[in-house]
């Protein structure tokens, strides 16, 4: 159908005084992406911007218009900031709740976060949305000294790893080189072929498959003291010391080495790491072959099936994944051969049993799930190119001995208390469990801070939210509820999307009354004649007129409001006689629709008679009519 998987370009930018160079670079990159990809299939489907400072952050600005985004980015200036830590996590929370799932978000900052209490909320949102977050860190010399004594800067690295993103630390003078990664990932049909990390580092070989559908393959390796070799399926090698070699071009910037592979040689490639320092590896490319998945649980009843799990799958039972595989030639051109859960920082791999469900859907059951953080990897065969393919998720997942369930079965009303019940269950340690709840619109809320549970038991709590009375109807709210076991060894979350909707009391549509019609239309010469229609439109005691539009007709409509106790919109519709019909649609502020229609009838008239007879006959008939019907 010509549908492409386009990217969402999302920036979270620190606007404190020391960020002038970084902001200038963010502007340059954004403008370059917008201008170079405008009108192409790689044009981002949406642009998102969230500035932050201290103590302010936001607002979230979103648009599908690239020129609007350029205008908004142009308004950003570096100013203020005070102490070193900034409100980065609050801004990132806004971006995660505002961007679509599986987006790429880029954070520009030179300071650690002040709002570290949001760490677990951010982790839950990353896991729930499968969004990739990358950080471009440019600490100045003063801040670098301050950060050396602080572990808070490590939070960015942890979040980048958990989401499958990059934490790139560069000097302010070289940030322009690091931003090439944004250009790479702001493209359509992007897939991850391999991603892994090792801490501490060790000598290890990392194989990955490149199939015939992959193009623009790029390898990212982050860490310090990196030494490695890239090896092709035919045995050609290139070391990290060779900038321009037979296999690709290596760009070094800060703690990142970016390898752009020359062409795409199908088969099994290798990255041979020989460093003992911590490192991460990510292999990406463009391809139509991709997959989406959810961890699911089975439910019974008259219509049994599988429901997606909101949060981490439960420890002690097999993990089930509902997976959909897609490709350019459709699922029938692909053969799924292997699905595994692979440890992120280890070598343990848990194989899954595959059950074909049809139409590219598969049910995968994994009996022995890795104990730590893991990702999903699959391998298969592309029958179109007769080549093997490999794909991997980037978002880390883990099992938990804690589960939390909450269902919102209604919307919130402005100015009224909304109560949401949730249930926490554990098959782990008995004791006092910590409960946290937050929302992204800062709506006042209350909830129990703890719940007492016994192993194998459950407990119920209630979150109460009270949207202010002036909350705009239609406001979306993301609520995150977290439960953590004693000691913090196990935790889980539930992420709910809620809406604030004003109560509707107006069910009467606007009234449209035709006041006057003027003009004469001749069917034989519609181009030379016009007509007009006057209407009065009112909503009585309703919510008021929101908009008036021409539903049918190609004329022009003008309007003005008249207020005399009741607001009346006086409208004038003018059209050529070639467009004799019109339907006006009036919508009030709660969506009720009123319409009025009219069709102008054509007249044959004397003009038609005179045109269809010879001149002498027309004069004779005209004389007869004058005698028969004197004025």
Coordinates of C-alpha atoms in Angstrom, one line a residue:
X1 CA 0.0 0.0 0.0
X2 CA 3.0 2.3 0.0
X3 CA 3.0 2.7 3.8
X4 CA 6.5 3.3 5.2
X5 CA 7.7 3.2 8.8
X6 CA 8.8 6.8 9.2
X7 CA 10.6 8.1 12.3
X8 CA 9.5 10.6 14.9
X9 CA 12.2 13.2 15.6
X10 CA 12.1 14.1 19.3
X11 CA 14.5 16.5 21.0
X12 CA 14.9 17.1 24.8
X13 CA 17.2 20.0 25.2
X14 CA 18.9 21.6 28.2
X15 CA 18.5 25.4 27.9
X16 CA 20.8 26.5 30.8
X17 CA 23.5 29.1 30.2
X18 CA 26.3 26.7 29.6
X19 CA 24.4 25.0 26.7
X20 CA 24.9 27.7 24.0
X21 CA 27.1 25.6 21.8
X22 CA 25.0 22.5 22.3
X23 CA 21.8 24.3 21.4
X24 CA 23.4 25.8 18.3
X25 CA 24.4 22.2 17.2
X26 CA 20.9 20.8 18.0
X27 CA 19.4 23.6 15.8
X28 CA 21.9 22.8 13.0
X29 CA 21.1 19.1 13.1
X30 CA 17.4 19.5 13.3
X31 CA 17.4 22.0 10.4
X32 CA 19.6 19.7 8.3
X33 CA 17.3 16.7 8.9
X34 CA 14.1 18.8 8.2
X35 CA 15.5 20.3 5.0
X36 CA 17.2 17.2 3.6
X37 CA 14.3 14.9 4.2
X38 CA 11.4 17.2 3.5
X39 CA 9.1 15.6 0.9
X40 CA 10.9 12.2 0.9
X41 CA 9.9 8.9 2.3
X42 CA 12.4 9.4 5.2
X43 CA 10.7 12.7 6.3
X44 CA 9.8 12.3 10.0
X45 CA 6.1 11.8 10.5
X46 CA 6.1 14.1 13.6
X47 CA 8.5 16.5 15.4
X48 CA 8.6 16.9 19.1
X49 CA 10.6 19.4 21.3
X50 CA 10.8 19.5 25.1
X51 CA 13.1 22.2 26.5
X52 CA 14.2 22.1 30.2
X53 CA 16.0 24.3 32.6
X54 CA 15.9 24.6 36.4
X55 CA 13.3 24.7 37.9
X56 CA 11.2 24.8 34.7
X57 CA 10.7 22.2 32.1
X58 CA 8.5 21.9 29.0
X59 CA 6.1 22.6 27.5
X60 CA 6.0 19.7 25.0
X61 CA 5.7 21.1 21.5
X62 CA 4.6 18.7 18.7
X63 CA 3.8 19.3 15.1
X64 CA 3.8 17.5 11.7
X65 CA 4.8 20.7 9.9
X66 CA 8.6 20.9 9.5
X67 CA 8.5 24.7 9.2
X68 CA 6.7 25.1 12.5
X69 CA 9.3 22.9 14.2
X70 CA 12.1 25.0 12.7
X71 CA 10.4 28.1 14.0
X72 CA 10.0 26.6 17.5
X73 CA 13.7 25.4 17.7
X74 CA 14.8 28.9 16.6
X75 CA 13.2 30.4 19.7
X76 CA 15.4 28.3 22.1
X77 CA 18.1 30.3 23.9
X78 CA 20.6 29.4 26.6
X79 CA 20.0 31.2 29.9
X80 CA 20.0 30.7 33.6
X81 CA 20.3 27.4 35.4
X82 CA 21.8 28.2 38.8
X83 CA 23.3 25.0 40.4
X84 CA 24.6 22.2 38.2
X85 CA 21.8 19.5 38.3
X86 CA 18.8 20.2 36.0
X87 CA 15.2 19.0 35.5
X88 CA 16.2 16.5 32.8
X89 CA 14.0 13.5 34.0
X90 CA 10.9 15.6 34.1
X91 CA 11.4 16.8 30.6
X92 CA 12.2 13.2 29.4
X93 CA 9.0 12.0 31.1
X94 CA 7.0 14.6 29.0
X95 CA 8.7 13.3 25.8
X96 CA 8.1 9.6 26.7
X97 CA 4.4 10.2 27.3
X98 CA 3.9 12.5 24.3
X99 CA 5.8 10.6 21.6
X100 CA 4.4 7.5 19.9
X101 CA 5.7 4.0 20.9
X102 CA 9.0 2.9 19.4
X103 CA 10.2 6.5 18.9
X104 CA 13.8 7.8 19.1
X105 CA 14.4 10.6 21.6
X106 CA 17.7 12.6 21.8
X107 CA 18.6 14.4 25.0
X108 CA 21.2 17.2 24.9
X109 CA 22.6 18.1 28.3
X110 CA 25.9 18.9 30.2
X111 CA 24.6 18.3 33.7
X112 CA 23.2 15.4 35.8
X113 CA 19.5 15.2 36.7
X114 CA 18.1 17.0 39.7
X115 CA 14.8 15.0 39.7
X116 CA 16.4 11.6 40.3
X117 CA 13.2 10.5 42.1
X118 CA 11.7 9.9 38.6
X119 CA 14.3 7.2 37.7
X120 CA 12.0 4.2 38.1
X121 CA 9.1 6.0 36.4
X122 CA 11.3 6.7 33.4
X123 CA 12.4 3.1 33.3
X124 CA 8.8 2.0 33.4
X125 CA 7.8 4.3 30.5
X126 CA 10.8 3.2 28.4
X127 CA 9.9 -0.4 28.9
X128 CA 6.2 0.2 28.2
X129 CA 6.7 2.3 25.1
X130 CA 9.8 0.5 23.7
X131 CA 11.3 3.9 23.0
X132 CA 15.0 4.4 22.4
X133 CA 16.6 7.2 24.3
X134 CA 20.1 8.5 23.5
X135 CA 22.1 11.1 25.4
X136 CA 24.6 13.6 24.0
X137 CA 26.6 14.6 27.1
X138 CA 29.0 17.6 26.8
X139 CA 30.1 18.4 30.4
X140 CA 32.2 21.5 30.6
X141 CA 35.5 21.3 32.6
X142 CA 33.9 22.8 35.7
X143 CA 31.0 20.4 35.5
X144 CA 33.2 17.5 34.7
X145 CA 35.1 18.1 37.9
X146 CA 31.9 18.2 39.9
X147 CA 30.5 15.1 38.2
X148 CA 33.6 13.0 38.9
X149 CA 32.5 12.9 42.5
X150 CA 28.9 12.1 41.7
X151 CA 27.3 8.8 40.7
X152 CA 24.2 10.6 39.4
X153 CA 25.7 11.0 35.9
X154 CA 25.6 7.2 35.6
X155 CA 21.8 7.4 35.4
X156 CA 22.0 8.5 31.8
X157 CA 24.2 5.6 30.8
X158 CA 21.8 3.1 32.6
X159 CA 18.8 4.6 30.8
X160 CA 20.5 4.5 27.4
X161 CA 21.4 0.9 27.9
X162 CA 17.9 0.0 29.1
X163 CA 16.3 1.6 26.1
X164 CA 18.8 0.4 23.5
X165 CA 20.2 3.9 22.9
X166 CA 23.6 5.5 23.2
X167 CA 25.3 7.6 25.9
X168 CA 27.8 9.6 23.9
X169 CA 30.2 11.8 25.9
X170 CA 32.1 14.4 23.9
X171 CA 33.6 17.8 24.3
X172 CA 31.6 20.8 23.3
X173 CA 33.9 21.5 20.4
X174 CA 33.3 18.0 18.9
X175 CA 29.6 17.6 19.4
X176 CA 28.9 18.2 15.7
X177 CA 30.6 14.9 14.9
X178 CA 28.5 13.0 17.5
X179 CA 25.2 14.2 16.0
X180 CA 25.6 12.1 12.9
X181 CA 23.9 9.4 14.9
X182 CA 20.7 11.5 14.9
X183 CA 20.9 11.7 11.1
X184 CA 21.3 7.9 11.0
X185 CA 18.3 7.1 13.2
X186 CA 15.9 9.7 11.8
X187 CA 15.1 7.5 8.8
X188 CA 12.4 5.1 7.8
X189 CA 12.3 1.3 8.1
X190 CA 15.1 1.2 10.7
X191 CA 15.8 -2.2 12.3
X192 CA 18.3 -3.4 14.9
X193 CA 20.3 -6.5 14.0
X194 CA 22.3 -6.8 17.1
X195 CA 22.8 -5.0 20.4
X196 CA 24.7 -6.1 23.5
X197 CA 26.9 -4.8 26.2
X198 CA 29.7 -6.1 28.5
X199 CA 30.6 -4.6 31.9
X200 CA 33.3 -5.5 32.6
X201 CA 34.6 -5.9 29.1
X202 CA 36.1 -9.2 27.9
X203 CA 37.5 -10.8 24.8
X204 CA 34.6 -12.0 22.8
X205 CA 33.3 -12.6 19.3
X206 CA 29.9 -11.2 18.3
X207 CA 28.4 -12.7 15.2
X208 CA 25.5 -11.1 13.3
X209 CA 23.6 -11.9 10.0
X210 CA 23.1 -9.4 7.2
X211 CA 20.4 -10.4 4.7
X212 CA 19.7 -9.1 1.2
X213 CA 17.0 -6.7 2.3
X214 CA 19.3 -4.7 4.6
X215 CA 20.9 -1.4 3.4
X216 CA 22.9 1.4 5.0
X217 CA 24.3 -0.8 7.7
X218 CA 25.9 1.1 10.5
X219 CA 27.8 -0.3 13.6
X220 CA 28.1 1.7 16.8
X221 CA 30.6 0.7 19.5
X222 CA 30.9 2.8 22.7
X223 CA 33.4 2.6 25.4
X224 CA 37.0 3.7 26.3
X225 CA 40.1 2.0 25.2
X226 CA 38.3 0.2 22.4
X227 CA 40.2 -2.4 20.3
X228 CA 38.3 -4.6 17.8
X229 CA 38.3 -6.2 14.4
X230 CA 35.4 -6.3 11.9
X231 CA 35.2 -9.5 9.8
X232 CA 33.1 -10.1 6.7
X233 CA 31.5 -13.4 5.6
X234 CA 34.3 -13.9 3.1
X235 CA 37.0 -13.4 5.7
X236 CA 38.1 -9.9 5.0
X237 CA 39.0 -8.0 8.2
X238 CA 39.5 -4.4 9.2
X239 CA 40.8 -3.2 12.6
X240 CA 39.6 -0.2 14.5
X241 CA 42.9 1.6 13.7
X242 CA 42.0 1.7 10.0
X243 CA 39.8 4.7 9.4
X244 CA 39.0 3.9 5.7
X245 CA 39.3 0.2 5.1
X246 CA 37.9 -2.5 2.8
X247 CA 34.8 -3.0 5.0
X248 CA 33.8 0.5 6.0
X249 CA 34.6 4.0 7.2
X250 CA 35.2 4.5 11.0
X251 CA 34.5 7.8 12.6
X252 CA 35.7 8.4 16.2
X253 CA 34.1 11.0 18.4
X254 CA 34.4 10.9 22.2
X255 CA 33.6 7.4 23.5
X256 CA 31.9 6.4 20.3
X257 CA 33.2 4.7 17.2
X258 CA 30.8 4.7 14.2
X259 CA 31.4 2.3 11.4
X260 CA 29.5 2.8 8.1
X261 CA 29.7 -0.5 6.3
X262 CA 30.6 -0.5 2.6
X263 CA 27.6 -2.1 0.7
X264 CA 25.9 -5.1 2.2
X265 CA 27.6 -8.5 1.8
X266 CA 25.1 -11.1 2.8
X267 CA 26.1 -13.7 5.4
X268 CA 27.6 -14.0 8.8
X269 CA 29.6 -11.0 10.0
X270 CA 31.7 -10.8 13.2
X271 CA 32.9 -8.1 15.6
X272 CA 35.9 -9.4 17.5
X273 CA 36.3 -7.4 20.7
X274 CA 39.7 -7.6 22.5
X275 CA 39.3 -4.8 25.1
X276 CA 38.8 -5.3 28.8
X277 CA 37.0 -2.0 29.4
X278 CA 33.2 -1.9 29.4
X279 CA 31.7 -1.5 26.0
X280 CA 28.4 -1.7 24.0
X281 CA 27.8 -2.8 20.4
X282 CA 24.8 -1.9 18.2
X283 CA 24.3 -2.9 14.5
X284 CA 21.5 -1.2 12.6
X285 CA 20.3 -0.9 9.0
X286 CA 17.3 -0.2 6.9
X287 CA 15.0 -3.1 6.0
X288 CA 11.3 -3.9 5.4
X289 CA 11.7 -7.1 7.5
X290 CA 10.9 -6.4 11.1
X291 CA 8.7 -7.6 14.0
X292 CA 6.7 -6.3 16.9
X293 CA 5.8 -8.3 20.0
X294 CA 4.1 -8.2 23.4
X295 CA 4.4 -10.5 26.4
X296 CA 1.0 -11.9 26.9
X297 CA -1.1 -14.0 29.2
X298 CA -3.9 -16.4 28.3
X299 CA -7.5 -15.8 29.4
X300 CA -10.5 -18.1 29.3
X301 CA -14.2 -17.5 28.8
X302 CA -16.6 -17.7 25.8
X303 CA -14.0 -16.0 23.6
X304 CA -10.6 -17.2 24.9
X305 CA -7.4 -15.6 23.8
X306 CA -4.3 -13.7 24.8
X307 CA -4.0 -10.3 26.5
X308 CA -0.9 -8.1 26.5
X309 CA 0.8 -7.8 29.9
X310 CA 1.2 -4.3 31.2
X311 CA 4.6 -4.5 32.9
X312 CA 7.1 -7.2 33.4
X313 CA 6.2 -10.9 33.0
X314 CA 5.8 -12.9 36.2
X315 CA 8.7 -15.0 37.6
X316 CA 8.0 -18.7 38.1
X317 CA 6.0 -19.4 34.9
X318 CA 6.8 -19.7 31.2
X319 CA 7.0 -16.4 29.3
X320 CA 4.7 -16.2 26.3
X321 CA 5.2 -13.7 23.4
X322 CA 2.7 -12.8 20.7
X323 CA 4.9 -11.8 17.8
X324 CA 4.1 -10.4 14.3
X325 CA 6.6 -10.7 11.5
X326 CA 6.3 -8.4 8.5
X327 CA 8.2 -7.9 5.2
X328 CA 8.0 -6.2 1.9
X329 CA 6.6 -9.3 0.2
X330 CA 4.3 -10.2 3.1
X331 CA 4.7 -12.8 5.8
X332 CA 4.4 -15.7 3.4
X333 CA 7.8 -14.7 2.0
X334 CA 9.4 -15.1 5.4
X335 CA 10.2 -18.3 7.4
X336 CA 10.6 -17.8 11.2
X337 CA 13.2 -20.4 12.4
X338 CA 14.3 -19.3 15.9
X339 CA 13.2 -16.9 18.7
X340 CA 15.4 -16.6 21.8
X341 CA 15.6 -14.4 25.0
X342 CA 19.2 -13.3 25.2
X343 CA 20.9 -11.8 28.3
X344 CA 22.1 -8.2 27.7
X345 CA 25.3 -8.5 29.7
X346 CA 25.9 -12.2 29.5
X347 CA 25.9 -15.2 27.2
X348 CA 22.9 -17.1 28.4
X349 CA 20.3 -17.7 25.7
X350 CA 16.8 -19.2 26.3
X351 CA 15.2 -20.8 23.3
X352 CA 11.5 -20.4 22.6
X353 CA 9.0 -22.9 21.1
X354 CA 7.3 -21.4 18.0
X355 CA 3.6 -21.9 17.2
X356 CA 2.4 -20.4 13.9
X357 CA -0.9 -18.5 14.3
X358 CA -1.3 -17.4 10.6
X359 CA -0.9 -14.0 8.8
X360 CA 2.6 -13.5 10.2
X361 CA 1.5 -14.0 13.8
X362 CA 3.4 -16.4 16.1
X363 CA 3.0 -17.5 19.7
X364 CA 6.3 -18.1 21.3
X365 CA 6.7 -19.9 24.7
X366 CA 10.0 -19.7 26.6
X367 CA 10.1 -22.1 29.6
X368 CA 13.4 -20.9 31.1
X369 CA 13.6 -17.1 31.1
X370 CA 17.0 -15.5 31.9
X371 CA 17.2 -14.2 35.5
X372 CA 18.6 -10.8 34.6
X373 CA 17.8 -8.2 31.9
X374 CA 17.2 -9.7 28.4
X375 CA 16.2 -8.8 24.9
X376 CA 14.3 -10.7 22.2
X377 CA 16.2 -12.0 19.2
X378 CA 14.8 -13.9 16.2
X379 CA 16.3 -15.5 13.1
X380 CA 14.7 -16.7 9.9
X381 CA 14.9 -17.0 6.2
X382 CA 13.9 -14.5 3.6
X383 CA 12.6 -16.5 0.6
X384 CA 12.8 -13.5 -1.7
X385 CA 16.6 -13.2 -1.4
X386 CA 17.1 -16.8 -0.2
X387 CA 19.1 -15.4 2.7
X388 CA 19.0 -15.7 6.5
X389 CA 18.0 -12.7 8.5
X390 CA 18.4 -11.6 12.2
X391 CA 16.5 -9.0 14.1
X392 CA 16.6 -7.9 17.7
X393 CA 14.7 -5.7 20.1
X394 CA 16.6 -3.0 21.9
X395 CA 14.4 -2.4 25.0
X396 CA 15.6 -4.5 28.0
X397 CA 13.0 -6.6 29.8
X398 CA 13.1 -8.8 32.9
X399 CA 10.9 -11.0 35.0
X400 CA 9.6 -10.0 38.4
X401 CA 8.1 -11.7 41.4
X402 CA 5.8 -8.7 41.8
X403 CA 2.8 -8.0 39.5
X404 CA 0.5 -5.0 39.5
X405 CA -2.8 -4.7 37.7
X406 CA -5.1 -1.7 37.2
X407 CA -8.0 -1.1 34.8
X408 CA -9.5 2.3 34.1
X409 CA -13.1 1.8 32.9
X410 CA -14.1 5.5 32.6
X411 CA -12.7 8.9 32.0
X412 CA -12.0 11.7 34.5
X413 CA -14.2 14.8 35.0
X414 CA -12.7 18.2 35.6
X415 CA -13.0 19.2 39.3
X416 CA -14.1 15.8 40.5
X417 CA -12.2 13.0 42.3
X418 CA -11.4 10.0 40.1
X419 CA -10.6 6.8 41.9
X420 CA -8.7 4.0 40.3
X421 CA -8.2 0.6 42.1
X422 CA -5.1 -1.5 41.6
X423 CA -4.0 -4.9 42.9
X424 CA -0.4 -5.9 43.8
X425 CA 0.5 -9.6 43.9
X426 CA 3.7 -11.3 44.9
X427 CA 5.3 -14.7 45.0
X428 CA 8.4 -13.3 46.6
X429 CA 9.3 -11.9 50.0
X430 CA 6.6 -11.1 52.5
X431 CA 6.7 -7.6 54.0
X432 CA 6.0 -4.0 53.3
X433 CA 6.0 -3.0 49.6
X434 CA 6.7 0.5 48.5
X435 CA 4.0 2.1 46.2
X436 CA 4.7 5.1 43.9
X437 CA 2.3 6.8 41.5
X438 CA 2.9 9.7 39.2
X439 CA 1.2 11.4 36.3
X440 CA 2.7 13.6 33.6
X441 CA 0.2 16.5 33.9
X442 CA 0.9 17.2 37.7
X443 CA -2.7 16.5 38.5
X444 CA -3.2 16.4 42.3
X445 CA -3.3 12.8 43.5
X446 CA -3.2 10.6 46.5
X447 CA -2.3 6.9 47.0
X448 CA -1.0 4.6 49.7
X449 CA 2.8 4.8 50.1
X450 CA 3.0 1.2 51.2
X451 CA 1.1 -2.1 51.1
X452 CA 1.7 -5.1 53.3
X453 CA 1.8 -8.4 51.4
X454 CA 2.5 -12.1 52.2
X455 CA 4.2 -14.4 49.8
X456 CA 1.6 -15.8 47.4
X457 CA -0.9 -13.1 48.4
X458 CA -2.2 -9.8 47.1
X459 CA -3.3 -6.4 48.4
X460 CA -5.4 -3.6 46.9
X461 CA -4.8 0.1 46.8
X462 CA -6.5 3.1 45.3
X463 CA -5.1 6.1 43.4
X464 CA -7.3 9.2 43.6
X465 CA -6.8 12.0 41.1
X466 CA -8.6 15.3 41.0
X467 CA -8.2 17.2 37.7
X468 CA -8.6 21.0 38.3
X469 CA -11.9 22.4 37.2
X470 CA -10.3 24.3 34.4
X471 CA -8.7 21.3 32.8
X472 CA -9.3 21.3 29.1
X473 CA -11.7 18.5 28.0
X474 CA -9.8 16.0 25.9
X475 CA -6.6 16.2 28.0
X476 CA -4.6 12.9 27.9
X477 CA -2.9 11.9 31.2
X478 CA -0.3 9.1 31.6
X479 CA -0.4 7.5 35.0
X480 CA 2.4 5.3 36.2
X481 CA 1.9 3.0 39.3
X482 CA 5.0 1.2 40.6
X483 CA 5.3 -1.5 43.3
X484 CA 8.7 -2.4 44.8
X485 CA 9.5 -5.3 47.2
X486 CA 11.3 -4.9 50.5
X487 CA 15.0 -4.3 49.7
X488 CA 14.2 -3.3 46.1
X489 CA 15.2 -6.6 44.6
X490 CA 11.9 -6.9 42.6
X491 CA 9.6 -4.3 41.2
X492 CA 6.9 -3.9 38.6
X493 CA 4.7 -1.2 37.0
X494 CA 1.5 -0.4 35.3
X495 CA 1.2 2.4 32.8
X496 CA -2.4 3.7 32.1
X497 CA -3.6 6.3 29.6
X498 CA -6.5 8.3 31.0
X499 CA -8.5 11.1 29.5
X500 CA -10.2 14.2 31.1
X501 CA -13.6 14.7 29.5
X502 CA -16.2 17.3 30.5
X503 CA -19.6 15.9 31.1
X504 CA -21.8 16.4 28.1
X505 CA -25.3 18.0 28.8
X506 CA -25.9 19.5 25.4
X507 CA -27.4 17.0 23.0
X508 CA -29.3 19.4 20.7
X509 CA -27.7 20.3 17.4
X510 CA -27.4 23.9 16.2
X511 CA -30.4 25.2 14.3
X512 CA -30.0 26.4 10.7
X513 CA -32.8 28.6 9.2
X514 CA -32.9 29.7 5.6
X515 CA -33.9 33.4 5.6
X516 CA -33.7 34.4 1.9
X517 CA -32.8 33.2 -1.6
X518 CA -32.0 35.6 -4.4
X519 CA -31.0 35.1 -8.1
X520 CA -32.3 33.4 -11.2
X521 CA -30.5 30.4 -12.8
X522 CA -30.9 29.5 -16.5
X523 CA -30.0 25.9 -17.3
X524 CA -28.5 26.8 -20.6
X525 CA -26.0 29.4 -19.3
X526 CA -25.1 28.6 -15.7
X527 CA -21.7 30.3 -16.1
X528 CA -23.2 33.7 -16.5
X529 CA -25.6 33.7 -13.6
X530 CA -25.2 33.5 -9.8
X531 CA -27.4 33.0 -6.8
X532 CA -27.1 33.5 -3.0
X533 CA -28.6 32.1 0.1
X534 CA -28.9 33.8 3.5
X535 CA -29.1 31.8 6.7
X536 CA -29.3 32.3 10.5
X537 CA -27.6 29.7 12.6
X538 CA -27.9 29.5 16.4
X539 CA -27.2 27.0 19.2
X540 CA -29.9 28.4 21.5
X541 CA -28.9 27.6 25.1
X542 CA -26.3 25.1 24.0
X543 CA -22.5 25.2 24.2
X544 CA -22.1 27.6 21.2
X545 CA -21.1 27.3 17.6
X546 CA -17.6 25.9 17.1
X547 CA -17.4 25.9 13.3
X548 CA -19.5 26.2 10.1
X549 CA -18.4 24.6 6.9
X550 CA -19.7 23.9 3.4
X551 CA -20.4 20.2 3.3
X552 CA -21.7 20.3 -0.3
X553 CA -21.2 23.1 -2.9
X554 CA -18.4 25.0 -4.5
X555 CA -19.4 28.6 -3.5
X556 CA -18.2 31.0 -0.9
X557 CA -19.6 31.4 2.6
X558 CA -19.2 34.5 4.7
X559 CA -20.5 35.0 8.3
X560 CA -20.8 37.4 11.1
X561 CA -22.0 37.1 14.7
X562 CA -24.9 39.1 16.1
X563 CA -25.6 39.0 19.8
X564 CA -29.0 39.9 21.1
X565 CA -29.7 37.6 24.1
X566 CA -28.8 34.6 22.0
X567 CA -25.8 34.5 19.7
X568 CA -26.8 34.2 16.1
X569 CA -24.4 33.6 13.2
X570 CA -25.7 35.3 10.0
X571 CA -24.3 33.7 7.0
X572 CA -24.3 34.4 3.2
X573 CA -23.6 31.7 0.7
X574 CA -22.8 32.8 -2.9
X575 CA -22.3 30.5 -5.8
X576 CA -22.5 30.2 -9.6
X577 CA -25.6 28.6 -11.0
X578 CA -23.3 25.8 -12.2
X579 CA -23.3 24.7 -8.5
X580 CA -27.0 24.8 -7.7
X581 CA -27.0 22.7 -4.5
X582 CA -25.5 23.5 -1.1
X583 CA -25.4 21.9 2.4
X584 CA -24.0 23.9 5.3
X585 CA -22.8 22.0 8.4
X586 CA -22.7 23.7 11.8
X587 CA -20.9 22.0 14.7
X588 CA -21.3 23.0 18.3
X589 CA -18.5 22.8 21.0
X590 CA -19.5 19.2 22.0
X591 CA -19.8 17.8 18.5
X592 CA -23.5 18.1 17.8
X593 CA -24.1 18.8 14.1
X594 CA -26.9 20.8 12.5
X595 CA -27.3 21.1 8.7
X596 CA -29.4 23.1 6.2
X597 CA -29.6 22.2 2.5
X598 CA -31.0 24.0 -0.5
X599 CA -31.1 23.4 -4.3
X600 CA -31.6 26.2 -6.7
X601 CA -34.0 25.3 -9.5
X602 CA -33.2 26.3 -13.1
X603 CA -35.6 28.2 -15.3
X604 CA -36.0 27.6 -19.0
X605 CA -37.4 31.2 -19.6
X606 CA -37.7 33.3 -22.7
X607 CA -34.0 33.1 -23.3
X608 CA -34.3 29.4 -24.1
X609 CA -37.3 29.9 -26.4
X610 CA -35.6 32.6 -28.4
X611 CA -32.5 30.6 -28.8
X612 CA -34.3 27.5 -30.1
X613 CA -36.3 29.4 -32.9
X614 CA -35.4 31.4 -36.0
X615 CA -35.4 35.2 -35.5
X616 CA -38.7 35.8 -37.3
X617 CA -40.5 33.0 -35.3
X618 CA -39.2 34.4 -32.0
X619 CA -40.5 37.9 -32.8
X620 CA -43.9 36.5 -33.8
X621 CA -44.1 34.4 -30.6
X622 CA -42.9 37.4 -28.5
X623 CA -45.7 39.6 -30.0
X624 CA -48.3 36.9 -29.3
X625 CA -47.2 36.5 -25.6
X626 CA -47.3 40.3 -25.1
X627 CA -50.9 40.4 -26.4
X628 CA -51.9 37.3 -24.4
X629 CA -50.2 38.5 -21.1
X630 CA -50.2 42.2 -21.0
X631 CA -48.2 43.8 -18.1

